Amino acid sequence: MKGRGITYGDLAGRIGMSEASVKRMFSQKNFTLQRLDEILTATGIEFDELSAAQSAPTLISHLTLAQEREIIGDPRLLVVAVSAMNHICFDDIVRFYDMTEAEVTKYLLRLDRIGFLELLPNNRVKLLIARTFGWIANGPIQGYFRHEAAADYLNSRFDGEDEVMRLVNVMLSKQSGAALLERLKQVAAEFAQQHQHETRLPFDQRHAISFIVAARPWVPQAFKALLRQP
């Protein structure tokens, strides 16, 4: 649950119990099989993951600043890193991108050295990043994607298949604003979990979708210019 960013309070809401009851159930390690099945369904955890977690290596939630700079310094290394995160196998990376097998292997070895993944025999990959992994806030890679979003991602009418954009301007209380932010985080987490479930599908049955979850106090500059000065 911690790896998925699910709190006791989140779980309580999903299974219709009070947070205190959930905490007591976990502290006493007192689960019926029916309750355990209900918790696994609510959290999106597979039963076999429980046993696998017992021997799992320590996973990283962030890279260091130097490691991010190394990745962002080579576009091909970044492509291989993001491909690995999306569970695109070695053969599909070679087929999809203009890189030779030797080049992809070289970049996977660099990512292995960084600690981002473990390169296994037959070019199989084992990710060493947690489900809660994220790029450093305002770091090199997040800055790169922010620039790409402004220059390329938002340069669309968003009226095609698998596209949607909604710009909603509202005025909310502080409490409602906090609830909105929490809901947006939950939606992002849910689809990140869905991504994990569908990594088992063949590559040609999946396609890349990027969505931006953002909210902040904001008034267009044109509106600000018309504000009455005190």
XYZ file of N, CA and C in Angstrom:
690
model
N 0.829 -1.204 0.000
C 0.000 0.000 0.000
C 0.856 1.244 0.000
N 1.912 1.209 0.796
C 2.794 2.376 0.849
C 3.428 2.633 -0.505
N 3.779 1.564 -1.208
C 4.366 1.701 -2.533
C 3.415 2.316 -3.539
N 2.121 2.193 -3.291
C 1.112 2.770 -4.183
C 0.611 4.121 -3.679
N 1.149 4.579 -2.552
C 0.718 5.863 -2.006
C -0.667 5.810 -1.388
N -1.082 4.620 -0.915
C -2.420 4.453 -0.324
C -2.307 4.511 1.188
N -3.009 5.425 1.813
C -2.988 5.573 3.266
C -4.087 4.733 3.903
N -4.031 4.614 5.242
C -5.107 3.926 5.956
C -6.443 4.619 5.694
N -6.412 5.956 5.664
C -7.638 6.714 5.417
C -8.210 6.429 4.028
N -7.301 6.346 3.030
C -7.750 6.024 1.672
C -8.436 4.661 1.634
N -7.778 3.680 2.265
C -8.329 2.325 2.264
C -9.668 2.285 2.993
N -9.746 2.997 4.127
C -10.993 3.010 4.895
C -12.158 3.488 4.036
N -11.925 4.547 3.251
C -12.978 5.067 2.392
C -13.383 4.086 1.309
N -12.428 3.300 0.832
C -12.703 2.380 -0.272
C -13.450 1.123 0.174
N -13.267 0.723 1.448
C -13.922 -0.512 1.899
C -15.015 -0.240 2.921
N -15.336 1.034 3.151
C -16.460 1.372 4.013
C -16.233 1.123 5.483
N -15.014 1.344 5.959
C -14.702 1.206 7.379
C -14.150 2.525 7.897
N -14.095 2.670 9.198
C -13.462 3.854 9.772
C -11.949 3.673 9.731
N -11.238 4.791 9.704
C -9.771 4.708 9.670
C -9.240 4.026 10.917
N -9.875 4.286 12.074
C -9.424 3.666 13.321
C -9.556 2.140 13.252
N -10.667 1.667 12.667
C -10.879 0.215 12.549
C -9.844 -0.416 11.624
N -9.522 0.289 10.534
C -8.518 -0.227 9.604
C -7.156 -0.319 10.291
N -6.777 0.732 11.016
C -5.491 0.717 11.716
C -5.435 -0.416 12.733
N -6.540 -0.626 13.436
C -6.580 -1.695 14.442
C -6.448 -3.060 13.776
N -7.106 -3.233 12.641
C -7.050 -4.495 11.918
C -5.619 -4.814 11.474
N -4.906 -3.787 11.002
C -3.523 -3.990 10.559
C -2.587 -4.223 11.747
N -2.772 -3.472 12.815
C -1.883 -3.617 13.964
C -2.043 -4.986 14.623
N -3.271 -5.524 14.603
C -3.534 -6.834 15.199
C -3.300 -7.970 14.207
N -3.048 -7.599 12.926
C -2.869 -8.602 11.861
C -4.041 -9.578 11.851
N -5.230 -9.022 11.929
C -6.440 -9.832 12.050
C -7.309 -9.639 10.808
N -7.157 -10.541 9.824
C -7.903 -10.436 8.571
C -8.647 -11.745 8.302
N -9.897 -11.655 7.946
C -10.559 -12.819 7.368
C -10.151 -12.886 5.896
N -10.301 -14.045 5.286
C -9.972 -14.171 3.870
C -10.852 -13.256 3.023
N -12.114 -13.113 3.434
C -13.016 -12.230 2.693
C -12.553 -10.783 2.783
N -12.132 -10.362 3.990
C -11.658 -8.985 4.164
C -10.364 -8.762 3.400
N -9.472 -9.756 3.427
C -8.209 -9.636 2.699
C -8.468 -9.479 1.212
N -9.383 -10.282 0.683
C -9.728 -10.195 -0.741
C -10.310 -8.824 -1.067
N -11.111 -8.283 -0.152
C -11.715 -6.967 -0.354
C -10.641 -5.882 -0.391
N -9.638 -6.010 0.489
C -8.553 -5.026 0.544
C -7.701 -5.092 -0.728
N -7.409 -6.306 -1.188
C -6.615 -6.457 -2.408
C -7.339 -5.848 -3.607
N -8.645 -6.060 -3.673
C -9.423 -5.490 -4.775
C -9.430 -3.969 -4.704
N -9.592 -3.430 -3.493
C -9.678 -1.973 -3.314
C -8.361 -1.278 -3.605
N -7.254 -1.978 -3.392
C -5.936 -1.361 -3.579
C -5.288 -1.733 -4.907
N -5.904 -2.669 -5.644
C -5.324 -3.085 -6.916
C -4.093 -3.950 -6.761
N -3.950 -4.629 -5.624
C -2.790 -5.479 -5.359
C -3.152 -6.925 -5.674
N -2.277 -7.601 -6.417
C -2.482 -9.011 -6.717
C -1.982 -9.855 -5.541
N -2.625 -10.997 -5.334
C -2.263 -11.831 -4.194
C -0.806 -12.282 -4.249
N -0.336 -12.612 -5.473
C 1.043 -13.102 -5.577
C 2.069 -12.008 -5.306
N 1.631 -10.734 -5.344
C 2.553 -9.642 -5.027
C 2.919 -9.633 -3.549
N 2.036 -10.163 -2.703
C 2.300 -10.157 -1.261
C 3.523 -10.995 -0.932
N 3.602 -12.195 -1.513
C 4.758 -13.049 -1.255
C 6.002 -12.509 -1.932
N 5.816 -11.924 -3.137
C 6.978 -11.377 -3.850
C 7.585 -10.208 -3.093
N 6.733 -9.450 -2.385
C 7.212 -8.269 -1.666
C 8.144 -8.636 -0.521
N 8.023 -9.870 -0.014
C 8.852 -10.263 1.121
C 10.335 -10.300 0.764
N 10.639 -10.637 -0.493
C 12.042 -10.759 -0.899
C 12.458 -9.686 -1.898
N 11.620 -8.680 -2.066
C 11.919 -7.644 -3.056
C 13.070 -6.754 -2.589
N 13.943 -6.297 -3.510
C 15.028 -5.390 -3.129
C 14.486 -4.019 -2.798
N 15.309 -3.224 -2.126
C 14.915 -1.855 -1.821
C 14.808 -1.066 -3.123
N 13.648 -0.462 -3.335
C 13.419 0.280 -4.564
C 13.579 1.771 -4.307
N 14.000 2.503 -5.330
C 14.256 3.928 -5.161
C 13.039 4.739 -5.607
N 12.795 5.836 -4.915
C 11.684 6.725 -5.246
C 12.136 7.900 -6.095
N 13.422 8.232 -6.032
C 13.974 9.334 -6.824
C 15.411 9.018 -7.200
N 15.864 9.580 -8.292
C 17.280 9.569 -8.630
C 17.951 10.771 -7.974
N 19.270 10.787 -7.986
C 19.982 11.963 -7.515
C 19.997 13.008 -8.626
N 20.351 14.229 -8.268
C 20.428 15.299 -9.263
C 21.449 14.947 -10.344
N 22.587 14.387 -9.940
C 23.629 14.020 -10.903
C 23.136 12.929 -11.845
N 22.367 11.975 -11.330
C 21.851 10.895 -12.170
C 20.835 11.416 -13.182
N 19.977 12.317 -12.744
C 19.024 12.911 -13.691
C 19.751 13.698 -14.773
N 20.784 14.430 -14.389
C 21.540 15.194 -15.379
C 22.211 14.274 -16.383
N 22.691 13.117 -15.918
C 23.307 12.167 -16.833
C 22.293 11.653 -17.843
N 21.088 11.337 -17.377
C 20.059 10.810 -18.275
C 19.599 11.874 -19.259
N 19.351 13.086 -18.773
C 18.827 14.128 -19.652
C 19.897 14.612 -20.621
N 21.171 14.325 -20.307
C 22.259 14.764 -21.182
C 22.378 13.960 -22.452
N 21.666 12.835 -22.535
C 21.726 11.981 -23.724
C 20.301 11.593 -24.093
N 19.732 12.178 -25.155
C 18.333 11.896 -25.523
C 18.033 10.408 -25.705
N 19.003 9.659 -26.233
C 18.780 8.231 -26.440
C 18.715 7.483 -25.109
N 19.525 7.907 -24.167
C 19.469 7.306 -22.837
C 18.122 7.591 -22.177
N 17.614 8.804 -22.350
C 16.303 9.158 -21.805
C 15.202 8.309 -22.439
N 15.275 8.108 -23.757
C 14.268 7.296 -24.449
C 14.268 5.869 -23.900
N 15.444 5.303 -23.702
C 15.534 3.930 -23.188
C 15.018 3.870 -21.756
N 15.327 4.891 -20.952
C 14.858 4.915 -19.564
C 13.335 4.972 -19.499
N 12.741 5.861 -20.274
C 11.284 5.994 -20.280
C 10.638 4.743 -20.857
N 11.257 4.141 -21.871
C 10.742 2.897 -22.439
C 10.737 1.788 -21.397
N 11.822 1.704 -20.641
C 11.892 0.691 -19.580
C 10.814 0.923 -18.529
N 10.597 2.194 -18.175
C 9.545 2.517 -17.210
C 8.180 2.072 -17.722
N 7.991 2.125 -19.030
C 6.721 1.738 -19.642
C 6.686 0.260 -20.016
N 7.672 -0.495 -19.517
C 7.723 -1.942 -19.717
C 7.727 -2.316 -21.203
N 8.442 -1.525 -21.993
C 8.654 -1.862 -23.399
C 9.899 -2.732 -23.463
N 9.770 -3.912 -24.008
C 10.875 -4.871 -23.982
C 11.987 -4.468 -24.953
N 13.123 -5.126 -24.808
C 14.318 -4.830 -25.594
C 14.032 -4.870 -27.098
N 13.405 -5.951 -27.557
C 13.155 -6.109 -28.996
C 12.256 -5.003 -29.533
N 11.265 -4.585 -28.742
C 10.357 -3.536 -29.201
C 11.041 -2.171 -29.221
N 11.973 -1.931 -28.305
C 12.734 -0.670 -28.337
C 13.541 -0.594 -29.631
N 14.202 -1.708 -29.979
C 14.999 -1.747 -31.212
C 14.107 -1.577 -32.431
N 12.925 -2.202 -32.394
C 12.011 -2.137 -33.538
C 11.375 -0.763 -33.681
N 11.131 -0.110 -32.553
C 10.374 1.143 -32.563
C 11.274 2.357 -32.762
N 12.480 2.316 -32.225
C 13.387 3.468 -32.296
C 14.596 3.165 -33.179
N 15.200 4.212 -33.695
C 16.343 4.090 -34.587
C 17.613 3.872 -33.780
N 17.686 2.693 -33.142
C 18.860 2.316 -32.365
C 19.170 0.849 -32.618
N 20.441 0.519 -32.673
C 20.840 -0.870 -32.867
C 20.739 -1.628 -31.540
N 20.797 -2.946 -31.619
C 20.780 -3.760 -30.406
C 21.952 -3.402 -29.495
N 23.115 -3.165 -30.099
C 24.297 -2.830 -29.309
C 24.104 -1.505 -28.574
N 23.487 -0.533 -29.250
C 23.252 0.764 -28.615
C 22.278 0.635 -27.450
N 21.178 -0.076 -27.661
C 20.192 -0.238 -26.586
C 20.819 -0.956 -25.401
N 21.619 -1.977 -25.676
C 22.305 -2.691 -24.593
C 23.227 -1.749 -23.828
N 23.938 -0.899 -24.551
C 24.843 0.066 -23.912
C 24.085 0.980 -22.972
N 22.924 1.465 -23.407
C 22.155 2.382 -22.569
C 21.530 1.656 -21.387
N 21.117 0.420 -21.582
C 20.577 -0.350 -20.463
C 21.659 -0.606 -19.415
N 22.892 -0.830 -19.865
C 24.001 -1.023 -18.926
C 24.272 0.252 -18.133
N 24.139 1.403 -18.780
C 24.306 2.667 -18.058
C 23.218 2.838 -17.006
N 21.991 2.484 -17.351
C 20.887 2.575 -16.401
C 21.059 1.567 -15.269
N 21.654 0.428 -15.583
C 21.971 -0.570 -14.560
C 22.986 0.005 -13.574
N 24.004 0.665 -14.107
C 25.031 1.263 -13.243
C 24.452 2.358 -12.363
N 23.516 3.129 -12.899
C 22.878 4.198 -12.132
C 22.026 3.618 -11.000
N 21.528 2.401 -11.182
C 20.643 1.804 -10.190
C 19.178 1.956 -10.537
N 18.913 2.356 -11.785
C 17.551 2.550 -12.264
C 16.878 1.214 -12.574
N 17.681 0.255 -13.023
C 17.176 -1.067 -13.373
C 18.299 -2.079 -13.251
N 17.924 -3.353 -13.368
C 18.907 -4.437 -13.404
C 18.765 -5.139 -14.747
N 19.872 -5.192 -15.493
C 19.866 -5.864 -16.791
C 20.139 -7.345 -16.569
N 19.171 -8.171 -16.940
C 19.233 -9.613 -16.727
C 19.664 -10.326 -18.014
N 19.952 -11.627 -17.933
C 20.305 -12.369 -19.153
C 19.229 -12.251 -20.230
N 19.661 -12.363 -21.473
C 18.775 -12.261 -22.638
C 18.108 -10.893 -22.743
N 18.806 -9.878 -22.226
C 18.347 -8.488 -22.322
C 16.990 -8.250 -21.647
N 16.671 -9.068 -20.667
C 15.480 -8.789 -19.870
C 15.813 -7.715 -18.838
N 14.801 -6.987 -18.411
C 15.014 -5.841 -17.521
C 14.161 -5.988 -16.271
N 14.766 -5.699 -15.132
C 14.035 -5.646 -13.866
C 14.160 -4.237 -13.311
N 13.049 -3.511 -13.247
C 13.085 -2.143 -12.747
C 13.396 -2.123 -11.256
N 14.191 -1.152 -10.832
C 14.538 -0.986 -9.418
C 13.936 0.288 -8.853
N 12.869 0.778 -9.500
C 12.214 1.994 -9.031
C 10.869 1.626 -8.411
N 10.508 2.362 -7.359
C 9.257 2.109 -6.653
C 8.070 2.550 -7.502
N 6.883 2.034 -7.147
C 5.671 2.458 -7.855
C 5.421 3.950 -7.649
N 5.949 4.484 -6.547
C 5.785 5.916 -6.259
C 6.924 6.741 -6.847
N 7.744 6.138 -7.725
C 8.894 6.850 -8.286
C 8.444 8.110 -9.021
N 9.240 9.148 -8.867
C 8.972 10.384 -9.589
C 10.276 11.118 -9.843
N 10.278 11.923 -10.906
C 11.457 12.745 -11.180
C 11.526 13.856 -10.137
N 12.720 14.370 -9.893
C 12.925 15.425 -8.897
C 12.066 16.639 -9.242
N 11.348 17.153 -8.241
C 10.513 18.333 -8.465
C 11.367 19.489 -8.966
N 10.989 20.033 -10.113
C 11.721 21.137 -10.744
C 13.165 20.759 -11.092
N 13.403 19.447 -11.204
C 14.733 18.980 -11.569
C 14.931 18.955 -13.077
N 16.069 18.423 -13.528
C 16.409 18.452 -14.964
C 15.372 17.767 -15.851
N 14.910 16.586 -15.462
C 13.992 15.847 -16.341
C 12.592 16.436 -16.285
N 12.137 16.826 -15.097
C 10.833 17.469 -15.022
C 10.836 18.777 -15.803
N 11.949 19.508 -15.738
C 12.058 20.741 -16.511
C 12.013 20.481 -18.003
N 12.645 19.385 -18.434
C 12.625 19.021 -19.850
C 11.200 18.740 -20.316
N 10.462 17.943 -19.550
C 9.101 17.607 -19.960
C 8.176 18.821 -19.870
N 8.439 19.722 -18.930
C 7.626 20.944 -18.860
C 7.831 21.775 -20.120
N 9.076 21.870 -20.573
C 9.371 22.617 -21.794
C 8.710 21.949 -22.995
N 8.790 20.592 -23.057
C 8.176 19.868 -24.154
C 6.660 20.033 -24.140
N 6.081 20.105 -22.941
C 4.629 20.286 -22.839
C 4.215 21.621 -23.429
N 4.983 22.667 -23.090
C 4.639 23.998 -23.585
C 4.883 24.110 -25.087
N 5.956 23.475 -25.563
C 6.345 23.650 -26.957
C 5.655 22.674 -27.908
N 5.264 21.507 -27.401
C 4.772 20.471 -28.309
C 3.447 19.860 -27.841
N 3.390 19.424 -26.616
C 2.209 18.703 -26.130
C 0.940 19.552 -26.231
N 1.015 20.813 -25.818
C -0.168 21.669 -25.827
C -0.458 22.261 -27.200
N 0.425 21.998 -28.168
C 0.218 22.496 -29.523
C -0.723 21.550 -30.267
N -1.964 21.505 -29.823
C -2.958 20.588 -30.391
C -4.347 21.157 -30.158
N -5.288 20.761 -31.003
C -6.676 21.167 -30.831
C -7.395 20.289 -29.806
N -6.782 19.148 -29.477
C -7.349 18.192 -28.518
C -8.777 17.798 -28.896
N -9.013 17.579 -30.174
C -10.330 17.149 -30.624
C -10.262 15.835 -31.404
N -9.124 15.156 -31.331
C -8.976 13.890 -32.031
C -9.332 12.713 -31.154
N -9.187 11.518 -31.717
C -9.451 10.308 -30.954
C -8.466 10.207 -29.791
N -8.943 9.782 -28.620
C -8.125 9.654 -27.413
C -7.576 11.002 -26.946
N -8.249 12.098 -27.285
C -7.805 13.423 -26.845
C -8.955 14.146 -26.147
N -8.609 14.885 -25.128
C -9.607 15.710 -24.444
C -8.868 16.800 -23.670
N -9.464 17.951 -23.588
C -8.939 19.016 -22.736
C -10.113 19.764 -22.117
N -10.020 20.013 -20.836
C -11.010 20.811 -20.137
C -10.280 21.852 -19.291
N -10.549 23.095 -19.548
C -10.019 24.164 -18.708
C -11.178 24.692 -17.879
N -11.124 24.480 -16.580
C -12.232 24.823 -15.690
C -11.764 25.895 -14.709
N -12.440 27.026 -14.716
C -12.123 28.111 -13.782
C -13.216 28.169 -12.721
N -12.863 27.976 -11.474
C -13.838 27.968 -10.383
C -13.306 28.784 -9.210
N -14.193 29.108 -8.301
C -13.815 29.763 -7.047
C -14.292 28.859 -5.916
N -13.342 28.373 -5.121
C -13.633 27.394 -4.086
C -13.112 27.843 -2.732
N -13.696 27.277 -1.697
C -13.162 27.486 -0.359
C -11.836 26.747 -0.240
N -11.074 27.061 0.801
C -9.787 26.395 1.004
C -9.985 24.890 1.188
N -11.044 24.518 1.883
C -11.323 23.105 2.117
C -11.660 22.388 0.810
N -12.496 23.005 -0.029
C -12.868 22.388 -1.301
C -11.675 22.320 -2.250
N -10.825 23.353 -2.198
C -9.621 23.340 -3.027
C -8.697 22.190 -2.653
N -8.560 21.947 -1.343
C -7.728 20.830 -0.886
C -8.314 19.502 -1.333
N -9.644 19.385 -1.302
C -10.309 18.155 -1.743
C -10.094 17.930 -3.236
N -10.122 19.013 -4.014
C -9.885 18.900 -5.452
C -8.482 18.370 -5.722
N -7.483 18.929 -5.044
C -6.103 18.479 -5.248
C -5.953 17.009 -4.892
N -6.599 16.588 -3.811
C -6.508 15.194 -3.393
C -7.145 14.273 -4.435
N -8.267 14.724 -5.010
C -8.942 13.917 -6.022
C -8.092 13.792 -7.284
N -7.432 14.881 -7.675
C -6.573 14.830 -8.856
C -5.409 13.861 -8.638
N -4.841 13.885 -7.443
C -3.754 12.952 -7.129
C -4.250 11.504 -7.195
N -5.474 11.288 -6.724
C -6.036 9.940 -6.729
C -6.260 9.443 -8.154
N -6.761 10.322 -9.021
C -6.980 9.937 -10.423
C -5.652 9.553 -11.075
N -4.612 10.356 -10.837
C -3.294 10.048 -11.405
C -2.793 8.701 -10.896
N -2.979 8.436 -9.595
C -2.524 7.173 -9.016
C -3.297 5.990 -9.591
N -4.599 6.168 -9.815
C -5.424 5.084 -10.356
C -4.966 4.674 -11.754
N -4.646 5.658 -12.586
C -4.246 5.313 -13.942
C -2.794 4.831 -13.992
N -1.971 5.258 -13.035
C -0.633 4.689 -12.930
C -0.738 3.207 -12.571
N -1.712 2.877 -11.703
C -1.936 1.481 -11.347
C -2.470 0.682 -12.539
N -3.358 1.302 -13.310
C -3.884 0.637 -14.503
C -2.762 0.339 -15.489
N -1.830 1.293 -15.594
C -0.650 1.082 -16.441
C 0.105 -0.163 -15.998
N 0.254 -0.357 -14.675
C 0.961 -1.530 -14.172
C 0.230 -2.820 -14.545
N -1.095 -2.805 -14.451
C -1.873 -3.998 -14.763
C -1.737 -4.380 -16.243
N -1.616 -3.384 -17.110
C -1.653 -3.660 -18.545
C -0.267 -3.850 -19.156
N 0.768 -3.867 -18.314
C 2.111 -4.124 -18.843
C 2.221 -5.547 -19.392
N 1.286 -6.421 -19.001
C 1.333 -7.798 -19.482
C 0.801 -7.927 -20.906
N 0.127 -6.903 -21.384
C -0.408 -6.958 -22.743
C 0.720 -6.824 -23.765
N 0.546 -7.403 -24.948
C 1.559 -7.222 -26.008
C 1.740 -5.746 -26.346
N 2.921 -5.412 -26.819
C 3.255 -4.017 -27.109
C 2.276 -3.394 -28.092
N 1.856 -4.164 -29.126
C 0.991 -3.585 -30.144
C -0.451 -3.397 -29.678
N -0.762 -3.824 -28.458
C -2.085 -3.588 -27.898
C -2.103 -2.409 -26.927
N -0.964 -1.735 -26.801
C -0.877 -0.565 -25.921
C -0.392 0.632 -26.725
N -0.828 1.813 -26.381
C -0.297 3.014 -27.017
C -0.103 4.097 -25.959
N 0.837 4.968 -26.234
C 1.228 5.977 -25.249
C 0.162 7.054 -25.112
N -0.216 7.339 -23.880
C -1.089 8.466 -23.572
C -0.441 9.248 -22.433
N -0.309 10.541 -22.616
C 0.242 11.402 -21.570
C -0.841 12.360 -21.114
N -1.021 12.451 -19.794
C -1.978 13.434 -19.299
C -1.341 14.247 -18.186
N -1.690 15.514 -18.163
C -1.150 16.440 -17.184
C -2.219 16.712 -16.139
N -1.887 16.508 -14.874
C -2.795 16.835 -13.775
C -2.236 18.076 -13.100
N -2.965 19.174 -13.164
C -2.449 20.432 -12.628
C -3.583 21.291 -12.092
N -3.299 21.994 -11.046
C -4.254 22.960 -10.506
C -3.467 23.969 -9.678
N -3.777 25.246 -9.832
C -3.116 26.270 -9.028
C -3.945 27.543 -9.063
N -3.782 28.389 -8.048
C -4.434 29.696 -8.106
C -3.895 30.476 -9.299
N -4.779 30.929 -10.162
C -4.319 31.591 -11.390
C -5.416 32.478 -11.962
N -5.012 33.677 -12.381
C -5.885 34.605 -13.085
C -5.128 35.070 -14.323
N -5.729 35.036 -15.507
C -5.020 35.494 -16.709
C -4.483 36.912 -16.540
N -3.346 37.166 -17.157
C -2.723 38.481 -17.039
C -3.659 39.588 -17.518
N -4.442 39.314 -18.555
C -5.367 40.318 -19.058
C -6.400 40.700 -17.997
N -6.794 39.716 -17.175
C -7.742 40.002 -16.090
C -7.062 40.830 -15.003
N -5.819 40.437 -14.679
C -5.086 41.174 -13.636
C -4.907 42.640 -14.003
N -4.681 42.894 -15.304
C -4.460 44.260 -15.747
C -5.685 45.149 -15.527
N -6.860 44.535 -15.405
C -8.095 45.303 -15.234
C -8.524 45.426 -13.780
N -7.731 44.851 -12.865
C -8.089 44.953 -11.446
C -7.994 46.410 -10.987
N -8.944 46.814 -10.151
C -8.919 48.169 -9.598
C -7.797 48.292 -8.581
N -7.002 49.281 -8.719
C -5.884 49.482 -7.793
C -6.383 50.089 -6.495
N -5.865 49.662 -5.363
C -6.309 50.217 -4.070
C -5.889 51.675 -3.939
